mmCIF file of C-alpha atoms in Angstrom:
data_model
loop_
_atom_site.group_PDB
_atom_site.id
_atom_site.type_symbol
_atom_site.label_atom_id
_atom_site.label_comp_id
_atom_site.label_asym_id
_atom_site.label_seq_id
_atom_site.Cartn_x
_atom_site.Cartn_y
_atom_site.Cartn_z
ATOM 1 C CA MET A 1 214.613 -78.159 121.375
ATOM 2 C CA THR A 2 211.861 -80.545 120.290
ATOM 3 C CA GLY A 3 212.679 -83.006 123.062
ATOM 4 C CA ARG A 4 213.003 -80.243 125.640
ATOM 5 C CA THR A 5 209.693 -78.669 124.601
ATOM 6 C CA VAL A 6 207.824 -81.985 124.697
ATOM 7 C CA ALA A 7 209.381 -82.860 128.072
ATOM 8 C CA LEU A 8 208.508 -79.433 129.482
ATOM 9 C CA LEU A 9 204.909 -79.830 128.377
ATOM 10 C CA LEU A 10 204.564 -83.409 129.629
ATOM 11 C CA ALA A 11 206.351 -82.864 132.950
ATOM 12 C CA ASP A 12 203.209 -81.362 134.465
ATOM 13 C CA ARG A 13 199.784 -82.828 133.697
ATOM 14 C CA ARG A 14 198.102 -79.416 133.967
ATOM 15 C CA ARG A 15 200.595 -78.025 131.461
ATOM 16 C CA ARG A 16 199.791 -80.810 128.990
ATOM 17 C CA GLU A 17 196.030 -80.590 129.411
ATOM 18 C CA ARG A 18 195.711 -76.884 128.637
ATOM 19 C CA PRO A 19 196.884 -77.000 124.981
ATOM 20 C CA LEU A 20 195.147 -80.362 124.627
ATOM 21 C CA ALA A 21 191.858 -78.615 125.432
ATOM 22 C CA ASP A 22 192.691 -75.370 123.627
ATOM 23 C CA ARG A 23 194.892 -75.733 120.528
ATOM 24 C CA SER A 24 195.295 -71.938 120.316
ATOM 25 C CA LEU A 25 197.778 -72.334 123.192
ATOM 26 C CA VAL A 26 200.253 -74.292 121.023
ATOM 27 C CA ARG A 27 201.810 -71.138 119.540
ATOM 28 C CA PRO A 28 202.348 -69.301 122.852
ATOM 29 C CA ALA A 29 203.431 -72.581 124.499
ATOM 30 C CA VAL A 30 206.257 -72.859 121.967
ATOM 31 C CA GLU A 31 207.369 -69.299 122.698
ATOM 32 C CA GLU A 32 207.256 -69.974 126.436
ATOM 33 C CA ALA A 33 209.287 -73.168 126.000
ATOM 34 C CA LEU A 34 211.886 -71.202 124.035
ATOM 35 C CA ARG A 35 211.987 -68.578 126.795
ATOM 36 C CA PHE A 36 211.905 -70.883 129.769
ATOM 37 C CA ASP A 37 214.399 -73.490 128.595
ATOM 38 C CA ALA A 38 216.905 -71.287 126.775
ATOM 39 C CA ASP A 39 220.399 -72.670 126.436
ATOM 40 C CA PRO A 40 222.728 -71.122 128.985
ATOM 41 C CA GLY A 41 225.705 -71.595 126.629
ATOM 42 C CA VAL A 42 228.653 -69.293 127.046
ATOM 43 C CA GLY A 43 226.742 -66.102 126.363
ATOM 44 C CA MET A 44 226.936 -63.752 123.426
ATOM 45 C CA PRO A 45 230.207 -61.800 123.528
ATOM 46 C CA ARG A 46 229.807 -58.108 122.816
ATOM 47 C CA HIS A 47 232.370 -55.311 122.649
ATOM 48 C CA LEU A 48 230.856 -51.980 123.600
ATOM 49 C CA VAL A 49 231.571 -49.099 121.243
ATOM 50 C CA GLU A 50 229.638 -46.633 123.394
ATOM 51 C CA GLU A 51 228.713 -46.404 127.050
ATOM 52 C CA ALA A 52 225.969 -48.772 128.162
ATOM 53 C CA GLU A 53 224.034 -49.165 131.381
ATOM 54 C CA SER A 54 224.006 -52.376 133.358
ATOM 55 C CA PRO A 55 221.760 -52.404 136.415
ATOM 56 C CA GLY A 56 223.443 -50.116 138.888
ATOM 57 C CA ARG A 57 226.554 -49.237 136.872
ATOM 58 C CA ALA A 58 227.782 -47.674 133.675
ATOM 59 C CA LEU A 59 229.931 -49.721 131.314
ATOM 60 C CA PRO A 60 232.445 -47.595 129.392
ATOM 61 C CA PRO A 61 233.234 -47.972 125.690
ATOM 62 C CA GLY A 62 235.811 -50.706 125.104
ATOM 63 C CA THR A 63 234.260 -53.003 127.697
ATOM 64 C CA SER A 64 233.731 -56.613 126.665
ATOM 65 C CA ALA A 65 230.650 -58.326 128.023
ATOM 66 C CA LEU A 66 228.953 -61.705 127.844
ATOM 67 C CA CYS A 67 225.205 -61.383 127.430
ATOM 68 C CA GLY A 68 223.431 -64.408 128.896
ATOM 69 C CA THR A 69 220.249 -65.192 126.971
ATOM 70 C CA ALA A 70 218.943 -67.561 129.630
ATOM 71 C CA ALA A 71 219.418 -64.883 132.298
ATOM 72 C CA ALA A 72 217.746 -62.238 130.125
ATOM 73 C CA ASN A 73 214.790 -64.580 129.621
ATOM 74 C CA ARG A 74 214.308 -64.685 133.403
ATOM 75 C CA ASP A 75 214.495 -60.907 133.884
ATOM 76 C CA GLU A 76 211.879 -59.921 136.466
ATOM 77 C CA THR A 77 211.630 -56.426 134.994
ATOM 78 C CA VAL A 78 210.459 -57.941 131.689
ATOM 79 C CA PHE A 79 208.541 -61.077 132.710
ATOM 80 C CA ASP A 80 205.996 -61.537 135.481
ATOM 81 C CA THR A 81 206.831 -64.757 137.375
ATOM 82 C CA PRO A 82 209.867 -65.547 135.176
ATOM 83 C CA GLN A 83 210.691 -68.747 137.103
ATOM 84 C CA GLU A 84 207.331 -70.270 136.172
ATOM 85 C CA THR A 85 206.210 -71.787 132.886
ATOM 86 C CA VAL A 86 203.177 -69.788 131.764
ATOM 87 C CA LEU A 87 201.856 -71.295 128.528
ATOM 88 C CA ASP A 88 199.735 -68.296 127.575
ATOM 89 C CA ARG A 89 202.344 -65.646 128.428
ATOM 90 C CA SER A 90 201.746 -62.694 126.134
ATOM 91 C CA PRO A 91 203.738 -60.937 125.082
ATOM 92 C CA CYS A 92 206.746 -63.219 125.430
ATOM 93 C CA PRO A 93 209.682 -61.095 124.252
ATOM 94 C CA HIS A 94 212.364 -63.715 124.906
ATOM 95 C CA LEU A 95 215.822 -63.506 123.376
ATOM 96 C CA SER A 96 216.340 -67.218 122.746
ATOM 97 C CA CYS A 97 216.650 -66.704 118.998
ATOM 98 C CA GLY A 98 218.688 -63.520 119.271
ATOM 99 C CA THR A 99 217.509 -60.120 118.165
ATOM 100 C CA GLY A 100 218.131 -57.605 115.417
ATOM 101 C CA ALA A 101 221.264 -58.280 113.360
ATOM 102 C CA HIS A 102 222.017 -61.179 115.699
ATOM 103 C CA SER A 103 218.762 -63.083 115.077
ATOM 104 C CA CYS A 104 218.991 -66.767 114.215
ATOM 105 C CA LEU A 105 218.196 -67.302 110.540
ATOM 106 C CA GLY A 106 216.565 -70.644 111.342
ATOM 107 C CA GLN A 107 214.176 -69.373 113.995
ATOM 108 C CA GLU A 108 211.008 -69.396 111.880
ATOM 109 C CA PRO A 109 211.500 -72.943 110.543
ATOM 110 C CA ALA A 110 212.311 -74.053 114.111
ATOM 111 C CA ARG A 111 209.159 -72.424 115.492
ATOM 112 C CA THR A 112 207.075 -73.998 112.730
ATOM 113 C CA GLU A 113 208.583 -77.400 113.477
ATOM 114 C CA LEU A 114 207.929 -77.073 117.213
ATOM 115 C CA ARG A 115 204.315 -75.961 116.684
ATOM 116 C CA THR A 116 203.724 -78.802 114.226
ATOM 117 C CA VAL A 117 205.240 -81.430 116.532
ATOM 118 C CA LEU A 118 203.163 -80.272 119.504
ATOM 119 C CA ASP A 119 199.966 -80.037 117.490
ATOM 120 C CA VAL A 120 200.390 -83.521 115.975
ATOM 121 C CA LEU A 121 201.396 -85.120 119.277
ATOM 122 C CA LEU A 122 198.435 -83.597 121.104
ATOM 123 C CA ARG A 123 196.007 -84.549 118.361
ATOM 124 C CA ARG A 124 197.234 -88.076 117.674
ATOM 125 C CA LEU A 125 198.483 -89.088 121.117
ATOM 126 C CA PRO A 126 196.351 -87.206 123.669
ATOM 127 C CA SER A 127 197.345 -89.659 126.414
ATOM 128 C CA LEU A 128 201.080 -89.130 125.828
ATOM 129 C CA GLU A 129 203.039 -88.831 129.067
ATOM 130 C CA LEU A 130 206.612 -89.074 130.280
ATOM 131 C CA ALA A 131 207.682 -92.635 131.049
ATOM 132 C CA ALA A 132 210.282 -91.393 133.536
ATOM 133 C CA PRO A 133 210.266 -88.634 136.145
ATOM 134 C CA ALA A 134 211.179 -85.282 134.591
ATOM 135 C CA ALA A 135 213.961 -84.872 137.167
ATOM 136 C CA ASP A 136 215.608 -88.057 135.819
ATOM 137 C CA LEU A 137 215.868 -86.860 132.214
ATOM 138 C CA ARG A 138 219.536 -86.474 131.289
ATOM 139 C CA ARG A 139 220.635 -83.209 129.730
ATOM 140 C CA PHE A 140 223.614 -82.640 127.540
ATOM 141 C CA GLU A 141 225.072 -79.196 127.128
ATOM 142 C CA GLY A 142 227.023 -77.783 124.222
ATOM 143 C CA LEU A 143 228.614 -74.424 123.642
ATOM 144 C CA ALA A 144 225.578 -72.988 121.898
ATOM 145 C CA VAL A 145 222.821 -75.567 122.243
ATOM 146 C CA GLY A 146 221.952 -78.423 124.518
ATOM 147 C CA GLY A 147 219.111 -80.821 124.933
ATOM 148 C CA LEU A 148 217.976 -84.085 126.404
ATOM 149 C CA SER A 149 219.726 -87.323 125.542
ATOM 150 C CA GLU A 150 216.309 -89.034 125.389
ATOM 151 C CA VAL A 151 212.675 -88.363 126.250
ATOM 152 C CA PRO A 152 211.005 -91.657 127.164
ATOM 153 C CA VAL A 153 207.232 -91.511 126.681
ATOM 154 C CA ARG A 154 204.218 -93.804 126.812
ATOM 155 C CA TRP A 155 200.585 -93.532 125.765
#
């Protein structure tokens, strides 16, 4: 996620310059990166024990469903302009780290690490930029998490 977050920030000069000028944007930028670049994975399997509503239809008890986090994070009924990266999006109720009993135990250390990395990079290397076009960065995908095989930079 560190590589993906840094690449997302550096892929657009305007995106990089905003938290560079206003460090208070680092925290919401991390949340937006988690929302925007959520792993598609295979979804979270759920077995319904009671009826649930899916847009336009009822799902009876006993139904098995795959809940796609990446799709939920682009839900237009929850997020204005969900296909855009908005660094100061607030609130940003993404589901990238799960929710409730299904929350990732490592989410707070991961958030702290991402905020620290961005803050240090912006402070120590303000001229940092991608050394390759963002479209050329190679992704790898796993069952639960994916990332970038490398993030070439220069300063």
